[in-house]
Amino acid sequence: MKDKKFYPWLVVALLWVVALLNYMDRQMLSTMQQAMGMDIVELQSAEAFGFLMSVFLIIYGVMSPISGFIGDRLNRKWLIVGSLFVWSAVTLLMGFAQNYNQVLFLRAFMGVSEALYMPAGLALIADYHTGKSRSLAVGVHMTGIYMGQALGGFGATLAASFSWHTAFHLFGLIGCVYALVLIVFLKEKERNVVEPEAFAKNPTKKENPLKVFSLLLSSLPFWIILIYFSVPSLPGWATKNWLPTLFASNLGIPMSQAGPMATITIAMSSFIGVLIGGSLSDRWVKRNLKGRVYTGAIGLSLTIPSLILLGIGNTLPVILAAGMLFGIGFGIFDTNNMPILCQFVAPRHRATAYGILNMAGVFAGSAITYLLGRWNESGMSLGTGFAVLSIIVLVALGLQLYFLNPTTDNKE
């Protein structure tokens, strides 16, 4: 089946569901703070909740480069299947948690299991899709992430209608079952894969991870991509983890309404953004090798005014318009990250490179999640924090446009 012309897009469809589950399972916790706080008192503290969210990001970030290196050396299909099953099982167990320490441990372990997916998943899509469809394929996959964020917002709704335990049990069980579907239909793309047994039989096939990291980090374009990727992660993760709270406080509505409203607004507009950004980038790069860079810059520039509006807005039309503008811009930016990386990094190191980018972005997100929690706990407005982030994004935009000058669309 994998030799059929449609199979590269079937891979995208299969991984679309994995991306949805990946972000749904992590996102729904951010909307259930109030519901869980009724049973686990520590979660009533914004600082304690922010620490809980940041622990996931720290573990996820530390594991990302390691996961990327593994994804370049081993079979990506089985990494994806194993990762999905484990984090889904953790989600299922989250519904049985009875105290803060148990939630903290499970959230940390989820960071380990989820980190294995994204580098391997995006690298597998890049393996199957050449330049003529790469941005669109990545973009379609990214819509699964945004749909997962949107469905994660309904965690608060399920918690209000049934219980937060039910929400975790349901979503975890779905993921465990879907892992069985992937075993049947997902196929590995032929490449220079070192199977686990080959390491023992032929040690010369081993590639020193320090040399790989050194090779990547000695490249100026990679450092620019690293900054360009990680800086927008500040507002990106801020919206994932704190936008429901911002909607609730600025509009004076309960979290059961604010959660779905915030996540659906960002998710649906990002859905539009990745489709626009993917199609535009794939066409533009045919005429200009810097077309993907320009497309990403357009998206990033749209997030700047949206962050300001999110910060100062206090009416429903303004807040929704700002959220939609941010989602469209971030979607256009997001869909071009891996395609831009492919212009500077060879296939055998792409999962590793994306793992490093993921680590930097997640560490930035972890810091901003915790800092916004302390900011809010001290009585400062979350909106002001969002507005300040627009200045940092502007700097990253300038660096990207000045330094990123690709010489090929698919580095070998």
XYZ file of C-alpha atoms in Angstrom:
412
model
C 0.000 0.000 0.000
C 2.835 2.402 0.751
C 3.847 2.327 -2.942
C 0.520 3.869 -3.988
C 0.519 7.517 -5.057
C -2.012 8.407 -2.378
C -0.043 6.859 0.487
C 2.029 9.975 1.393
C -1.253 11.760 2.054
C -2.593 8.755 3.965
C 0.465 9.115 6.234
C -0.524 12.738 6.834
C -4.105 11.644 7.598
C -2.957 8.962 10.039
C -0.580 11.320 11.816
C -3.221 14.069 11.817
C -5.163 12.029 14.368
C -2.006 11.430 16.419
C -1.294 15.177 16.454
C -4.881 15.810 17.538
C -4.571 13.362 20.424
C -1.121 14.720 21.314
C -2.391 18.231 21.887
C -5.857 17.329 23.136
C -4.437 15.276 25.991
C -2.013 17.982 27.078
C -4.350 20.952 26.454
C -7.429 19.867 28.359
C -5.658 20.147 31.704
C -5.347 23.919 31.177
C -9.165 24.240 31.036
C -9.915 22.046 34.061
C -8.073 23.943 36.769
C -11.278 24.947 38.529
C -12.908 21.503 38.314
C -9.820 19.664 39.531
C -9.242 22.290 42.217
C -12.461 21.200 43.912
C -10.837 17.844 44.688
C -7.139 18.777 44.663
C -6.841 21.978 46.686
C -3.305 22.869 45.545
C -4.575 23.432 42.000
C -6.580 26.432 43.184
C -3.298 28.374 43.314
C -2.344 29.982 39.990
C 1.351 29.624 40.855
C 1.002 25.908 41.696
C -0.984 25.347 38.523
C 1.593 27.252 36.478
C 4.339 25.086 37.998
C 2.390 21.950 37.055
C 2.127 23.100 33.451
C 5.773 24.150 33.307
C 7.041 20.792 34.646
C 5.538 19.090 31.602
C 7.289 21.572 29.337
C 10.663 21.167 31.071
C 10.582 17.367 30.776
C 9.259 17.591 27.226
C 12.020 20.034 26.320
C 14.854 17.980 27.825
C 13.641 14.887 26.003
C 13.123 16.572 22.604
C 16.747 16.498 21.293
C 17.171 12.949 22.574
C 13.893 11.959 20.931
C 14.963 13.624 17.708
C 18.259 11.740 17.621
C 16.412 8.480 18.260
C 13.956 9.379 15.493
C 16.824 9.784 13.015
C 18.412 6.467 13.952
C 15.502 4.081 14.621
C 12.199 3.138 13.021
C 9.927 6.177 13.187
C 6.711 4.181 12.919
C 7.322 2.293 16.155
C 8.458 5.416 17.976
C 5.183 7.085 17.026
C 3.069 4.066 17.992
C 4.854 3.603 21.313
C 4.728 7.278 22.162
C 0.984 7.493 21.462
C 0.155 4.421 23.525
C 2.186 5.501 26.553
C 0.923 9.094 26.766
C -2.655 7.870 26.244
C -2.214 5.391 29.098
C -0.880 8.245 31.248
C -3.932 10.348 30.351
C -6.160 7.442 31.396
C -4.325 7.169 34.727
C -4.657 10.916 35.289
C -8.350 10.325 35.871
C -7.475 8.211 38.911
C -5.181 10.834 40.515
C -6.145 11.788 44.059
C -3.553 14.397 45.031
C -1.261 17.053 43.594
C 1.885 14.904 43.668
C 0.219 12.173 41.617
C -0.926 14.701 39.004
C 2.570 16.207 38.966
C 4.246 12.821 38.426
C 1.856 11.806 35.638
C 2.182 15.182 33.950
C 5.984 14.850 34.008
C 5.836 11.319 32.593
C 3.525 12.539 29.849
C 6.286 14.978 28.874
C 8.657 12.047 28.302
C 6.233 10.052 26.157
C 4.858 12.951 24.108
C 8.350 14.239 23.281
C 9.006 11.165 21.151
C 6.249 11.989 18.693
C 6.736 15.393 17.068
C 10.328 15.099 15.709
C 9.649 11.619 14.346
C 6.216 12.518 12.990
C 7.293 15.648 11.126
C 10.444 13.954 9.816
C 8.336 11.056 8.493
C 6.051 13.501 6.672
C 9.110 15.274 5.225
C 10.427 11.868 4.075
C 7.230 11.158 2.148
C 6.653 14.662 0.752
C 9.041 16.500 -1.540
C 9.293 20.266 -1.881
C 6.250 20.589 -4.109
C 3.893 19.490 -1.324
C 5.980 19.674 1.853
C 4.602 22.859 3.415
C 1.008 21.918 2.648
C 1.526 18.408 4.054
C 3.060 19.809 7.248
C 0.267 22.380 7.364
C -2.479 19.779 7.097
C -0.764 17.820 9.882
C -0.639 20.974 11.995
C -4.417 21.351 11.686
C -4.622 18.185 13.769
C -2.721 20.010 16.500
C -5.167 22.903 16.419
C -8.162 20.595 16.376
C -6.675 18.841 19.405
C -6.373 22.189 21.164
C -10.009 22.932 20.342
C -11.271 19.585 21.589
C -9.051 19.929 24.646
C -11.071 23.014 25.495
C -14.088 20.799 25.973
C -12.324 19.167 28.905
C -13.874 21.874 31.075
C -17.293 21.212 29.527
C -17.036 17.462 30.179
C -15.820 18.172 33.687
C -18.830 20.406 34.303
C -21.294 17.912 32.797
C -19.807 14.725 34.249
C -16.435 14.925 36.039
C -12.824 15.690 35.266
C -12.071 12.016 35.884
C -14.402 11.049 33.020
C -12.665 13.446 30.611
C -9.248 11.910 31.253
C -10.583 8.346 31.070
C -12.372 8.932 27.754
C -9.530 10.678 25.918
C -6.917 8.238 27.227
C -8.871 5.204 26.088
C -9.343 6.654 22.586
C -5.574 7.080 22.184
C -4.778 3.539 23.311
C -7.195 2.108 20.740
C -5.870 4.314 17.930
C -2.318 3.053 18.544
C -3.554 -0.332 17.317
C -4.817 1.284 14.109
C -1.363 2.740 13.424
C 0.287 -0.651 13.827
C -1.727 -1.875 10.835
C -1.688 1.113 8.473
C 1.394 3.266 9.192
C 4.511 2.260 7.229
C 8.111 3.424 7.540
C 9.694 5.238 4.595
C 12.828 3.528 3.270
C 15.937 5.372 4.425
C 19.190 4.687 6.265
C 17.545 3.422 9.430
C 19.630 1.651 12.033
C 17.424 -0.998 13.632
C 18.004 -1.660 17.351
C 19.710 -5.015 16.763
C 22.143 -3.404 14.305
C 23.698 -1.357 17.090
C 24.856 -4.517 18.817
C 25.967 -6.314 15.643
C 27.842 -3.438 14.030
C 28.984 -0.684 16.401
C 30.546 1.257 13.493
C 27.037 2.184 12.411
C 26.609 4.193 15.564
C 26.667 7.948 15.148
C 27.965 9.970 18.064
C 25.089 12.228 19.176
C 27.545 14.875 20.396
C 29.019 15.110 16.887
C 25.554 15.475 15.394
C 24.621 18.207 17.873
C 27.984 19.919 17.275
C 27.444 19.837 13.504
C 24.049 21.468 13.808
C 25.080 24.047 16.391
C 28.102 25.131 14.339
C 25.761 26.449 11.634
C 24.748 30.136 11.836
C 21.502 29.560 9.875
C 20.520 26.872 12.383
C 21.027 29.315 15.264
C 18.821 31.862 13.504
C 16.162 29.207 12.941
C 16.518 28.279 16.608
C 15.841 31.868 17.707
C 13.124 32.290 15.095
C 11.411 29.116 16.339
C 11.765 29.610 20.078
C 10.837 33.301 20.464
C 7.324 32.913 18.988
C 6.918 29.945 21.308
C 6.575 32.460 24.144
C 3.191 33.765 22.977
C 2.397 30.390 21.411
C 2.578 28.536 24.713
C 1.086 31.491 26.580
C -2.066 31.201 24.482
C -2.175 27.412 24.898
C -1.926 27.523 28.688
C -3.320 30.900 29.765
C -5.731 32.138 27.088
C -8.759 30.410 28.660
C -7.942 32.195 31.930
C -7.482 35.494 30.056
C -10.845 35.088 28.313
C -12.546 34.280 31.612
C -11.056 37.243 33.488
C -11.317 39.865 30.725
C -14.857 38.935 29.716
C -16.167 37.951 33.147
C -17.434 34.516 32.071
C -17.066 31.065 33.703
C -14.192 28.795 32.656
C -16.640 26.216 31.286
C -17.476 28.786 28.578
C -14.094 30.500 28.307
C -12.187 27.228 27.779
C -13.953 26.128 24.575
C -14.262 29.719 23.342
C -10.517 30.388 23.651
C -9.291 27.090 22.284
C -11.784 26.957 19.399
C -10.996 30.545 18.367
C -7.254 29.857 18.191
C -7.630 26.380 16.731
C -10.033 27.250 13.925
C -8.160 30.365 12.866
C -4.856 28.475 12.991
C -6.496 25.803 10.835
C -7.100 28.495 8.211
C -3.590 29.886 8.685
C -1.732 26.634 8.037
C -3.694 25.968 4.861
C -2.967 29.474 3.594
C 0.682 29.335 4.664
C 1.268 25.848 3.272
C -0.185 26.564 -0.167
C 1.459 29.987 -0.449
C 4.874 28.694 0.603
C 4.839 25.731 -1.809
C 4.026 28.056 -4.724
C 6.325 30.906 -3.704
C 9.409 28.718 -3.245
C 9.176 27.644 -6.892
C 9.904 31.255 -7.909
C 12.094 32.306 -4.991
C 14.031 30.030 -2.611
C 13.340 32.503 0.166
C 9.590 32.129 -0.375
C 9.146 29.905 2.667
C 11.037 32.408 4.825
C 8.879 35.268 3.538
C 5.693 33.287 4.116
C 6.688 32.512 7.701
C 7.527 36.186 8.242
C 4.077 37.259 7.066
C 2.487 34.945 9.586
C 4.740 36.069 12.419
C 4.039 39.730 11.692
C 0.298 39.140 12.130
C 0.803 37.911 15.699
C 2.280 41.246 16.811
C -0.879 43.420 16.661
C -2.982 40.476 17.851
C -0.959 40.184 21.078
C -1.479 43.881 21.748
C -5.229 43.551 21.174
C -5.393 40.501 23.437
C -3.648 42.556 26.094
C -5.898 45.626 25.986
C -9.192 44.167 24.797
C -12.073 43.742 27.223
C -15.038 43.209 24.908
C -16.060 40.012 23.152
C -15.648 41.283 19.541
C -12.137 42.650 20.211
C -10.968 39.560 22.085
C -12.320 37.195 19.440
C -10.862 39.263 16.575
C -7.460 39.329 18.291
C -7.587 35.579 18.899
C -8.480 34.909 15.264
C -5.695 37.166 13.987
C -3.170 35.451 16.248
C -4.329 32.012 15.152
C -4.080 32.804 11.434
C -0.649 34.363 11.813
C 0.717 31.613 14.040
C -0.650 28.976 11.678
C 1.139 30.523 8.690
C 4.335 30.655 10.749
C 3.948 27.155 12.187
C 3.419 25.310 8.921
C 6.737 26.537 7.501
C 9.096 25.639 10.347
C 9.967 22.115 9.215
C 10.080 23.073 5.483
C 12.485 25.933 6.291
C 14.566 23.528 8.378
C 14.725 21.155 5.381
C 16.389 23.951 3.385
C 19.343 23.942 5.777
C 19.491 20.432 7.331
C 19.969 17.053 5.588
C 17.334 14.291 6.023
C 19.499 12.144 8.330
C 19.607 14.922 10.926
C 16.172 16.527 10.582
C 14.471 14.825 13.510
C 17.452 15.690 15.711
C 17.396 19.300 14.505
C 13.677 19.600 15.108
C 14.159 18.068 18.543
C 16.614 20.841 19.425
C 14.180 23.453 18.128
C 11.406 21.836 20.131
C 13.551 21.928 23.262
C 14.297 25.632 22.859
C 10.677 26.449 22.115
C 9.370 24.388 24.998
C 11.847 25.869 27.473
C 10.703 29.306 26.378
C 7.107 28.165 26.819
C 7.836 26.674 30.229
C 9.378 29.919 31.425
C 6.543 32.096 30.164
C 3.889 29.736 31.570
C 5.401 29.899 35.044
C 6.141 33.631 34.877
C 2.609 34.476 33.766
C 1.327 32.388 36.662
C 3.399 34.405 39.121
C 2.476 37.605 37.266
C -1.216 36.835 37.673
C -0.783 35.698 41.288
C 0.805 39.058 42.144
C -2.249 40.932 40.881
C -0.872 42.000 37.498
C -3.037 41.674 34.404
C -2.408 38.712 32.116
C -3.324 40.982 29.230
C -0.362 43.262 29.931
C 1.948 40.255 29.812
C 0.553 39.254 26.408
C 1.088 42.769 25.041
C 4.745 42.848 26.172
C 5.428 39.634 24.230
C 4.745 41.431 20.936
C 8.026 43.359 21.274
C 10.073 40.151 21.578
C 8.372 38.659 18.508
C 9.264 41.745 16.477
C 12.986 41.177 17.173
C 12.785 37.537 16.028
C 11.056 38.632 12.832
C 13.898 40.997 11.949
C 16.572 38.349 12.533
C 14.766 35.843 10.358
C 14.409 38.166 7.380
C 18.007 39.368 7.521
C 19.936 36.129 8.095
C 17.989 33.256 6.513
C 19.064 32.948 2.876
C 18.610 29.350 1.620
C 20.486 28.044 -1.419
C 18.271 24.967 -1.923
C 14.770 23.861 -0.976
C 15.871 20.375 0.030
C 19.349 20.044 1.493
C 20.873 16.582 0.983
